[in-house]
Short mmCIF file of C-alpha atoms in Angstrom, two decimals:
data_model
loop_
_atom_site.label_atom_id
_atom_site.label_comp_id
_atom_site.label_asym_id
_atom_site.label_seq_id
_atom_site.Cartn_x
_atom_site.Cartn_y
_atom_site.Cartn_z
CA MET Z 1 0.17 0.06 0.17
CA ALA Z 2 1.61 3.23 -1.02
CA ALA Z 3 2.32 6.07 1.59
CA THR Z 4 -0.46 8.47 0.10
CA SER Z 5 -2.85 9.14 3.04
CA ALA Z 6 -2.34 12.21 5.13
CA ARG Z 7 0.01 11.68 8.01
CA ARG Z 8 2.77 8.95 8.18
CA VAL Z 9 4.70 7.57 10.44
CA LEU Z 10 7.61 5.34 10.01
CA VAL Z 11 8.58 3.03 13.01
CA TYR Z 12 12.06 2.06 13.05
CA GLY Z 13 12.09 -1.39 15.35
CA GLY Z 14 8.40 -1.78 14.74
CA ARG Z 15 8.75 -5.44 15.16
CA GLY Z 16 9.75 -5.06 18.92
CA ALA Z 17 7.45 -5.26 21.56
CA LEU Z 18 7.17 -1.45 22.15
CA GLY Z 19 7.36 -0.92 18.17
CA ALA Z 20 4.81 -3.15 17.55
CA THR Z 21 2.61 -1.30 20.42
CA VAL Z 22 3.20 2.00 18.35
CA VAL Z 23 2.50 0.83 14.93
CA LYS Z 24 -0.89 -0.47 16.26
CA HIS Z 25 -1.46 2.67 17.71
CA PHE Z 26 -1.05 4.92 15.04
CA LYS Z 27 -2.96 2.49 12.72
CA ALA Z 28 -5.86 2.88 15.19
CA GLN Z 29 -5.32 6.66 14.46
CA GLY Z 30 -5.68 6.59 11.27
CA TYR Z 31 -1.85 7.08 9.80
CA TRP Z 32 -0.32 5.34 7.67
CA VAL Z 33 2.21 3.75 9.10
CA GLY Z 34 5.84 2.06 7.85
CA SER Z 35 7.81 -0.48 9.74
CA LEU Z 36 11.32 -0.95 9.72
CA ASP Z 37 12.96 -3.60 11.30
CA PHE Z 38 14.82 -7.34 10.58
CA ALA Z 39 11.47 -8.85 10.11
CA ASN Z 40 7.95 -7.44 8.78
CA ASN Z 41 5.43 -6.58 11.08
CA GLU Z 42 2.11 -7.45 8.95
CA ASP Z 43 0.14 -4.75 10.61
CA ALA Z 44 2.01 -1.99 9.09
CA ASN Z 45 0.96 -0.65 6.07
CA GLY Z 46 4.26 -1.12 4.45
CA ASN Z 47 7.16 -2.16 5.54
CA VAL Z 48 11.35 -1.85 4.99
CA SER Z 49 13.20 -4.89 6.15
CA ILE Z 50 16.92 -4.99 7.12
CA THR Z 51 19.30 -7.98 5.93
CA LYS Z 52 22.39 -6.05 6.65
CA SER Z 53 23.99 -6.41 10.23
CA GLU Z 54 27.78 -6.41 9.93
CA SER Z 55 28.53 -2.93 8.38
CA LEU Z 56 26.65 0.14 9.79
CA LEU Z 57 27.25 1.73 6.06
CA GLU Z 58 25.76 -1.51 4.20
CA GLN Z 59 22.92 -1.08 6.55
CA GLU Z 60 22.36 2.50 6.35
CA GLN Z 61 22.61 2.34 2.33
CA GLU Z 62 20.25 -0.72 2.28
CA ILE Z 63 17.88 1.25 4.49
CA VAL Z 64 17.55 4.70 2.84
CA SER Z 65 17.13 2.47 -0.54
CA GLY Z 66 14.39 0.46 0.97
CA VAL Z 67 12.61 3.61 2.59
CA LYS Z 68 12.68 6.25 -0.42
CA SER Z 69 10.87 2.77 -2.12
CA LEU Z 70 8.41 2.71 0.02
CA LEU Z 71 7.48 6.27 0.26
CA GLY Z 72 7.96 7.75 -3.31
CA ASP Z 73 7.83 11.31 -3.31
CA SER Z 74 5.91 11.04 0.21
CA LYS Z 75 7.31 12.87 3.73
CA LEU Z 76 6.89 11.35 6.98
CA ASP Z 77 5.44 13.51 9.48
CA CYS Z 78 7.15 11.26 12.10
CA LEU Z 79 9.81 8.91 12.73
CA VAL Z 80 9.94 7.02 15.70
CA CYS Z 81 12.86 5.02 16.66
CA VAL Z 82 12.47 2.47 19.18
CA ALA Z 83 15.35 0.27 17.82
CA GLY Z 84 17.31 -1.03 20.82
CA GLY Z 85 18.03 -3.80 23.35
CA TRP Z 86 19.64 -4.43 26.49
CA ALA Z 87 22.76 -6.42 27.24
CA GLY Z 88 24.74 -5.88 30.65
CA GLY Z 89 28.07 -6.54 31.89
CA ASN Z 90 31.11 -4.58 33.88
CA ALA Z 91 34.62 -4.29 32.53
CA ALA Z 92 35.62 -7.36 34.00
CA ALA Z 93 32.59 -9.80 32.72
CA GLU Z 94 34.02 -12.05 29.76
CA ASP Z 95 31.11 -11.03 27.63
CA PHE Z 96 31.85 -7.00 27.94
CA ILE Z 97 33.00 -6.23 24.80
CA LYS Z 98 30.79 -9.35 22.87
CA ASN Z 99 27.42 -6.89 24.63
CA THR Z 100 29.42 -3.37 24.05
CA ASP Z 101 29.51 -4.38 20.27
CA LEU Z 102 25.98 -5.65 20.57
CA VAL Z 103 24.46 -2.37 22.05
CA LEU Z 104 26.18 -0.21 20.00
CA LYS Z 105 24.64 -1.95 16.67
CA GLN Z 106 21.33 -1.71 18.62
CA SER Z 107 21.33 1.65 19.77
CA VAL Z 108 23.81 3.83 17.94
CA TRP Z 109 23.49 2.15 14.44
CA SER Z 110 20.09 2.85 14.60
CA SER Z 111 19.72 6.35 16.19
CA ALA Z 112 22.51 7.28 13.39
CA ILE Z 113 20.75 5.93 10.75
CA ALA Z 114 17.45 7.35 11.92
CA SER Z 115 18.75 10.49 11.86
CA ARG Z 116 20.17 10.77 8.28
CA LEU Z 117 16.49 9.09 7.00
CA ALA Z 118 15.21 12.02 9.49
CA SER Z 119 17.15 14.41 7.35
CA LEU Z 120 16.16 12.75 3.86
CA PHE Z 121 12.29 12.11 4.49
CA LEU Z 122 10.79 14.07 7.18
CA ARG Z 123 8.62 16.94 6.62
CA PRO Z 124 9.30 20.61 7.98
CA GLY Z 125 8.09 20.93 10.88
CA GLY Z 126 8.09 16.88 11.63
CA LEU Z 127 9.09 14.89 14.56
CA LEU Z 128 12.21 12.41 15.05
CA THR Z 129 12.00 10.19 18.64
CA LEU Z 130 14.81 8.41 19.22
CA THR Z 131 15.09 5.83 22.67
CA GLY Z 132 18.03 6.66 25.06
CA ALA Z 133 17.89 5.25 28.98
CA ARG Z 134 17.36 7.15 32.21
CA PRO Z 135 20.00 5.06 33.96
CA ALA Z 136 22.53 6.28 31.57
CA LEU Z 137 22.38 10.04 32.72
CA GLU Z 138 24.78 8.74 35.11
CA GLY Z 139 27.05 5.74 35.67
CA THR Z 140 25.77 2.19 35.01
CA PRO Z 141 28.72 0.10 36.36
CA GLY Z 142 26.78 -3.29 35.71
CA MET Z 143 26.06 -2.51 31.96
CA ILE Z 144 28.71 -0.66 31.00
CA GLY Z 145 28.32 -0.95 27.10
CA TYR Z 146 24.67 -0.34 27.25
CA GLY Z 147 25.30 3.03 29.07
CA MET Z 148 27.71 3.83 26.61
CA ALA Z 149 25.46 3.78 23.91
CA LYS Z 150 22.28 5.51 25.15
CA ALA Z 151 24.94 8.50 26.69
CA ALA Z 152 25.95 8.78 22.69
CA VAL Z 153 21.88 8.69 21.84
CA HIS Z 154 21.35 11.57 24.43
CA GLN Z 155 24.24 13.65 23.12
CA LEU Z 156 22.91 12.87 19.47
CA VAL Z 157 19.74 14.46 19.97
CA ARG Z 158 21.43 17.58 21.38
CA SER Z 159 23.10 17.87 18.46
CA LEU Z 160 20.33 17.43 16.23
CA ALA Z 161 18.34 20.19 17.96
CA ALA Z 162 21.23 22.79 17.27
CA THR Z 163 21.49 25.34 14.45
CA ASN Z 164 22.58 23.57 11.42
CA SER Z 165 22.27 20.04 12.27
CA GLY Z 166 21.24 19.03 8.88
CA LEU Z 167 17.26 18.41 9.44
CA PRO Z 168 14.46 19.76 7.72
CA GLU Z 169 13.78 23.02 9.17
CA GLY Z 170 11.04 23.14 11.91
CA VAL Z 171 12.11 19.50 12.81
CA ALA Z 172 11.93 18.59 16.50
CA ALA Z 173 14.33 15.61 17.64
CA VAL Z 174 13.66 14.43 21.20
CA ALA Z 175 15.12 11.38 22.94
CA ILE Z 176 12.54 9.36 25.37
CA LEU Z 177 14.19 7.86 28.33
CA PRO Z 178 12.21 4.47 29.80
CA THR Z 179 13.53 2.73 33.02
CA THR Z 180 11.64 -0.03 32.51
CA LEU Z 181 8.97 -0.78 30.28
CA ASP Z 182 6.35 -3.07 30.62
CA THR Z 183 7.07 -5.66 28.26
CA PRO Z 184 6.07 -8.99 27.96
CA MET Z 185 9.79 -10.08 27.86
CA ASN Z 186 10.96 -7.98 31.34
CA ARG Z 187 7.61 -10.01 32.77
CA LYS Z 188 9.33 -12.94 31.85
CA TRP Z 189 12.90 -12.54 32.77
CA MET Z 190 11.91 -10.26 36.02
CA PRO Z 191 8.90 -12.50 37.36
CA LYS Z 192 8.95 -11.13 41.11
CA ALA Z 193 9.73 -7.17 40.10
CA ASP Z 194 7.25 -4.69 41.38
CA THR Z 195 5.69 -3.90 37.70
CA SER Z 196 3.93 -0.82 39.46
CA SER Z 197 7.22 1.35 38.38
CA TRP Z 198 7.01 -0.16 34.97
CA THR Z 199 5.95 2.04 32.51
CA PRO Z 200 2.92 0.81 30.11
CA MET Z 201 3.89 1.05 26.37
CA GLU Z 202 0.42 2.33 25.63
CA TYR Z 203 1.17 5.18 27.40
CA VAL Z 204 4.45 5.56 24.99
CA ALA Z 205 2.50 5.33 22.12
CA GLU Z 206 -0.60 7.53 23.19
CA MET Z 207 2.32 9.86 24.25
CA LEU Z 208 4.20 10.21 20.59
CA HIS Z 209 0.85 10.10 19.12
CA LYS Z 210 0.00 13.61 20.92
CA TRP Z 211 3.69 14.89 20.30
CA VAL Z 212 2.98 14.15 16.41
CA GLU Z 213 0.04 15.78 16.52
CA ASN Z 214 1.56 18.78 18.15
CA GLN Z 215 -0.10 18.81 21.38
CA ASP Z 216 2.89 18.82 24.41
CA ARG Z 217 5.63 18.72 22.04
CA PRO Z 218 8.86 18.95 23.93
CA ALA Z 219 11.36 21.44 22.64
CA SER Z 220 13.65 19.88 19.94
CA GLY Z 221 16.74 18.66 22.26
CA SER Z 222 14.77 17.27 25.11
CA LEU Z 223 15.55 14.20 27.01
CA VAL Z 224 12.15 12.76 28.07
CA SER Z 225 12.48 10.82 31.38
CA LEU Z 226 9.57 8.37 32.02
CA ILE Z 227 8.83 7.88 35.70
CA THR Z 228 6.39 5.50 36.79
CA ALA Z 229 5.85 5.11 40.15
CA ASN Z 230 2.28 3.07 41.70
CA GLY Z 231 0.96 2.55 38.07
CA GLN Z 232 1.34 6.15 37.51
CA THR Z 233 4.06 7.69 34.94
CA LYS Z 234 4.89 11.30 34.80
CA LEU Z 235 7.61 13.21 32.63
CA GLU Z 236 10.77 14.59 33.55
CA PHE Z 237 12.07 16.85 30.99
CA SER Z 238 16.32 17.26 30.71
CA MET E 1 62.79 -5.67 26.59
CA ALA E 2 60.56 -7.36 29.08
CA ALA E 3 58.36 -5.20 31.63
CA THR E 4 60.33 -5.43 34.87
CA SER E 5 61.60 -2.19 36.25
CA ALA E 6 59.33 -0.73 38.44
CA ARG E 7 56.83 1.63 36.90
CA ARG E 8 55.13 0.86 33.76
CA VAL E 9 52.83 2.88 31.43
CA LEU E 10 50.90 1.38 28.24
CA VAL E 11 49.99 4.03 25.96
CA TYR E 12 46.92 2.91 23.42
CA GLY E 13 47.50 5.02 20.50
CA GLY E 14 50.89 5.24 21.12
CA ARG E 15 52.04 6.14 17.32
CA GLY E 16 49.23 9.03 17.22
CA ALA E 17 50.86 12.77 18.15
CA LEU E 18 49.71 12.85 21.33
CA GLY E 19 50.75 8.94 21.72
CA ALA E 20 54.03 9.45 20.97
CA THR E 21 54.58 12.65 23.15
CA VAL E 22 53.38 10.79 25.97
CA VAL E 23 55.56 7.91 25.15
CA LYS E 24 58.79 9.95 24.75
CA HIS E 25 57.69 11.93 28.16
CA PHE E 26 57.30 8.90 30.53
CA LYS E 27 60.65 6.91 29.04
CA ALA E 28 62.58 10.35 29.60
CA GLN E 29 61.37 9.69 33.14
CA GLY E 30 62.51 6.37 33.40
CA TYR E 31 59.39 4.50 32.99
CA TRP E 32 59.08 1.48 31.22
CA VAL E 33 56.85 2.46 28.14
CA GLY E 34 54.21 0.05 26.11
CA SER E 35 52.95 1.09 22.80
CA LEU E 36 49.75 -0.31 21.11
CA ASP E 37 48.45 1.15 18.09
CA PHE E 38 48.65 -0.25 14.24
CA ALA E 39 52.24 0.71 13.70
CA ASN E 40 54.86 0.15 16.11
CA ASN E 41 56.57 3.03 17.90
CA GLU E 42 60.61 2.68 18.19
CA ASP E 43 60.73 4.85 21.18
CA ALA E 44 58.73 2.21 23.14
CA ASN E 45 60.32 -0.57 25.54
CA GLY E 46 57.81 -3.01 23.69
CA ASN E 47 54.91 -2.56 21.27
CA VAL E 48 51.89 -4.73 20.61
CA SER E 49 50.90 -4.19 16.88
CA ILE E 50 47.03 -4.09 16.14
CA THR E 51 46.04 -5.91 12.70
CA LYS E 52 42.28 -6.07 13.59
CA SER E 53 39.99 -3.21 12.34
CA GLU E 54 36.71 -4.63 11.19
CA SER E 55 35.23 -6.28 14.26
CA LEU E 56 35.44 -5.01 18.18
CA LEU E 57 35.56 -8.68 19.29
CA GLU E 58 38.59 -9.58 17.06
CA GLN E 59 40.21 -6.41 17.65
CA GLU E 60 39.85 -6.90 21.64
CA GLN E 61 40.99 -10.46 21.48
CA GLU E 62 44.21 -9.92 19.50
CA ILE E 63 44.77 -6.79 21.47
CA VAL E 64 44.59 -8.95 25.00
CA SER E 65 46.38 -11.54 23.72
CA GLY E 66 49.28 -9.10 22.88
CA VAL E 67 49.16 -6.98 25.94
CA LYS E 68 49.58 -10.62 27.90
CA SER E 69 52.42 -11.22 25.88
CA LEU E 70 54.21 -8.45 26.66
CA LEU E 71 53.44 -7.71 30.14
CA GLY E 72 53.81 -11.56 31.56
CA ASP E 73 53.02 -11.49 34.85
CA SER E 74 53.91 -7.65 35.32
CA LYS E 75 51.08 -4.94 35.89
CA LEU E 76 50.52 -1.56 34.62
CA ASP E 77 50.87 1.62 36.87
CA CYS E 78 49.18 2.97 34.14
CA LEU E 79 47.07 3.01 30.77
CA VAL E 80 46.82 5.81 28.99
CA CYS E 81 44.32 6.01 26.22
CA VAL E 82 44.86 8.72 23.55
CA ALA E 83 43.98 6.58 20.68
CA GLY E 84 41.07 8.56 18.41
CA GLY E 85 40.96 10.47 15.60
CA TRP E 86 38.29 13.18 13.98
CA ALA E 87 35.71 13.09 11.15
CA GLY E 88 33.03 15.79 11.15
CA GLY E 89 29.56 16.03 9.32
CA ASN E 90 25.71 16.62 10.02
CA ALA E 91 22.91 14.55 9.54
CA ALA E 92 22.58 15.70 6.06
CA ALA E 93 26.37 15.81 5.05
CA GLU E 94 27.08 12.81 2.25
CA ASP E 95 29.71 10.92 4.43
CA PHE E 96 27.85 11.48 7.85
CA ILE E 97 27.23 7.53 8.34
CA LYS E 98 30.63 6.71 7.11
CA ASN E 99 32.53 9.45 9.20
CA THR E 100 30.40 7.76 12.47
CA ASP E 101 31.40 4.52 11.63
CA LEU E 102 34.97 5.90 11.45
CA VAL E 103 34.58 7.65 14.94
CA LEU E 104 33.00 4.84 16.68
CA LYS E 105 36.04 2.70 16.03
CA GLN E 106 38.41 5.18 16.60
CA SER E 107 36.97 6.69 20.03
CA VAL E 108 34.39 4.25 21.21
CA TRP E 109 35.81 0.83 20.28
CA SER E 110 39.19 1.91 21.80
CA SER E 111 38.20 2.95 24.90
CA ALA E 112 35.92 -0.17 25.68
CA ILE E 113 38.80 -2.15 24.59
CA ALA E 114 41.01 0.06 27.17
CA SER E 115 38.58 -0.36 30.21
CA ARG E 116 38.77 -4.53 29.46
CA LEU E 117 42.57 -3.78 29.69
CA ALA E 118 42.63 -1.79 32.88
CA SER E 119 40.16 -4.57 34.53
CA LEU E 120 42.59 -7.17 33.45
CA PHE E 121 46.20 -5.77 33.69
CA LEU E 122 46.56 -2.33 35.83
CA ARG E 123 47.96 -3.15 39.43
CA PRO E 124 45.26 -2.02 42.44
CA GLY E 125 45.24 1.79 42.50
CA GLY E 126 46.61 2.13 39.05
CA LEU E 127 45.25 4.82 36.53
CA LEU E 128 43.39 4.70 33.60
CA THR E 129 43.00 8.00 31.66
CA LEU E 130 40.85 8.06 28.47
CA THR E 131 40.22 10.94 26.25
CA GLY E 132 37.17 12.34 25.55
CA ALA E 133 36.05 16.10 24.03
CA ARG E 134 35.01 19.29 25.65
CA PRO E 135 32.75 20.23 22.62
CA ALA E 136 31.00 16.97 23.42
CA LEU E 137 29.67 18.27 27.02
CA GLU E 138 27.30 19.92 24.63
CA GLY E 139 25.58 19.19 21.07
CA THR E 140 28.28 19.32 18.18
CA PRO E 141 26.06 19.41 15.17
CA GLY E 142 28.75 19.99 12.47
CA MET E 143 30.42 16.87 14.02
CA ILE E 144 27.37 14.57 14.87
CA GLY E 145 29.13 11.41 15.06
CA TYR E 146 31.99 12.81 16.61
CA GLY E 147 30.11 14.18 19.27
CA MET E 148 28.49 10.93 20.18
CA ALA E 149 31.50 8.77 20.34
CA LYS E 150 32.92 11.13 22.82
CA ALA E 151 29.74 11.41 24.84
CA ALA E 152 29.73 7.87 25.33
CA VAL E 153 33.36 7.99 26.76
CA HIS E 154 32.27 10.63 29.16
CA GLN E 155 29.50 8.41 30.30
CA LEU E 156 32.06 5.06 30.11
CA VAL E 157 34.05 7.22 32.99
CA ARG E 158 31.65 7.60 35.10
CA SER E 159 30.42 3.88 34.93
CA LEU E 160 34.49 2.96 35.64
CA ALA E 161 34.31 5.37 38.83
CA ALA E 162 31.20 3.61 40.39
CA THR E 163 31.57 0.63 42.59
CA ASN E 164 31.62 -2.72 40.90
CA SER E 165 32.93 -1.45 37.55
CA GLY E 166 35.29 -4.35 37.09
CA LEU E 167 38.13 -2.35 37.94
CA PRO E 168 41.46 -3.56 40.31
CA GLU E 169 40.94 -1.96 43.59
CA GLY E 170 41.74 1.77 43.87
CA VAL E 171 42.19 2.42 40.05
CA ALA E 172 41.17 5.77 39.38
CA ALA E 173 39.38 6.37 35.57
CA VAL E 174 39.55 9.65 34.52
CA ALA E 175 39.22 11.48 30.96
CA ILE E 176 41.03 14.15 29.59
CA LEU E 177 39.10 17.07 27.48
CA PRO E 178 41.16 18.67 25.23
CA THR E 179 39.39 21.43 22.65
CA THR E 180 42.20 21.46 20.35
CA LEU E 181 45.93 20.30 20.85
CA ASP E 182 48.87 21.57 19.29
CA THR E 183 49.70 18.98 16.48
CA PRO E 184 51.39 19.00 13.52
CA MET E 185 48.34 18.21 11.45
CA ASN E 186 46.30 20.69 13.38
CA ARG E 187 49.04 22.97 11.80
CA LYS E 188 48.99 21.64 8.89
CA TRP E 189 45.04 22.09 8.05
CA MET E 190 44.59 25.18 10.06
CA PRO E 191 47.34 27.20 8.93
CA LYS E 192 45.46 30.36 9.90
CA ALA E 193 44.48 29.56 13.39
CA ASP E 194 44.86 31.21 16.93
CA THR E 195 47.48 28.40 18.10
CA SER E 196 47.70 30.21 21.29
CA SER E 197 44.48 28.63 22.40
CA TRP E 198 45.53 25.48 21.53
CA THR E 199 47.01 22.59 24.38
CA PRO E 200 50.91 21.78 24.20
CA MET E 201 51.16 17.99 23.83
CA GLU E 202 53.98 18.22 26.11
CA TYR E 203 51.41 19.82 28.58
CA VAL E 204 49.49 17.07 28.48
CA ALA E 205 52.28 14.21 29.18
CA GLU E 206 53.68 15.96 31.79
CA MET E 207 50.02 16.38 33.93
CA LEU E 208 49.59 12.43 32.85
CA HIS E 209 52.75 11.56 34.21
CA LYS E 210 52.14 13.77 37.37
CA TRP E 211 48.77 11.84 38.21
CA VAL E 212 50.60 8.44 37.83
CA GLU E 213 53.21 9.43 40.24
CA ASN E 214 49.93 10.35 42.41
CA GLN E 215 50.47 14.35 42.47
CA ASP E 216 47.11 16.31 41.93
CA ARG E 217 45.54 12.75 40.47
CA PRO E 218 41.73 13.77 39.98
CA ALA E 219 38.93 11.69 41.77
CA SER E 220 37.90 8.66 39.91
CA GLY E 221 35.07 9.59 36.96
CA SER E 222 36.36 13.27 36.68
CA LEU E 223 36.24 14.63 33.27
CA VAL E 224 39.06 16.87 33.05
CA SER E 225 38.54 19.63 30.63
CA LEU E 226 41.81 21.40 28.89
CA ILE E 227 41.47 24.88 28.48
CA THR E 228 44.29 26.84 26.94
CA ALA E 229 44.23 30.74 26.46
CA ASN E 230 47.05 33.13 25.61
CA GLY E 231 49.31 30.13 25.80
CA GLN E 232 48.15 29.39 29.15
CA THR E 233 46.16 25.69 30.54
CA LYS E 234 44.03 25.54 33.12
CA LEU E 235 42.11 22.60 34.08
CA GLU E 236 37.99 22.47 34.51
CA PHE E 237 36.83 19.41 36.31
CA SER E 238 33.27 18.39 35.67
#
């Protein structure tokens, strides 16, 4: 299905838990929704499938070419990048470097490519959202690679918000900084955790939808922490 | 020459402009000095040569094995990581992704591997110094990949300074944050610049030497900006 309807959003990581929730939410609101991931999301109006995973440059070329084919001459109102993952380890951990490599690919590569896509395919005044992590605002000794990757994403958003960053006129670039999302995987791996401090994915999807519609959209460059306690989520801007 | 003398320092990036200055300086102070780089530094007492450049994991394995052979059962007093480089570009630049890939390898890979080496080969109470960049404390729209890479290094130092980071007891991890160093390449490429605001490499080498000797060593986790004006350099800690 071509990208012909009025409002268009592309979800980078549209097959992940949060990404799939975002795809569904925007679809239900009447958006044309594209999904970009290693596998297709059948709920989306269109898909770009990633096959290159070993070279950042090859991956970017494949993705830019795929998004160009998907969109034709249309522009996006919003690019939501929720690609990512998690891997832990301190400097003494046997898998520290292996996990660092993984999280760099998951978070830094995807965020850099998303920035490139934003420069090419967002309409003026559009929105780019990336995904950071609240713990990475400070040191993260038990998940060193993950903290580095997310800190890079935080600084990227500051760069994109500054003059001459290469984004189209009036585009806002912001990062959402979850602590723990209420996903099936987190429930599986942390069965005894207090889930009342986990942020519901539907909350995130609805928030992003409002921002696209220019309701309460944060200033470009904002890092928006999602802080959930007793089942209530509040936002903290930095 | 084996690593048998009392004080030992390994310079990661020992063939670069700053690295070679650091190697010479410590040699002149009577240290055993190892150099780790893509090419050997003949001024060093010993060298580890890097041949793997496409895979972080392979590069780490090669380097750990090489350093182990070089040191035997000896431990390092200090690991100075001054590996790095520079590449610019905003999100609209044709070479944005290519340059991002380059600076990630130059700064993030080297800093992560240096952290791993520190966990394996530093003596208790030793010193690890990494290299950040003062501009990356804020957004860097004209050099987006570089800013991301250096912001990751800054956060890494915070992680390493925290409890259970995997470093040996009492090791301090700090980052030096130059703005512009007075190197031959910078003089070549910026022939009209005001070099009175550039930081002399010998100043950096002498500062590092003092820190190793526990003179004015900053607290672990410090980001130490080098600010030079009118030929005078002062330090700012954050």
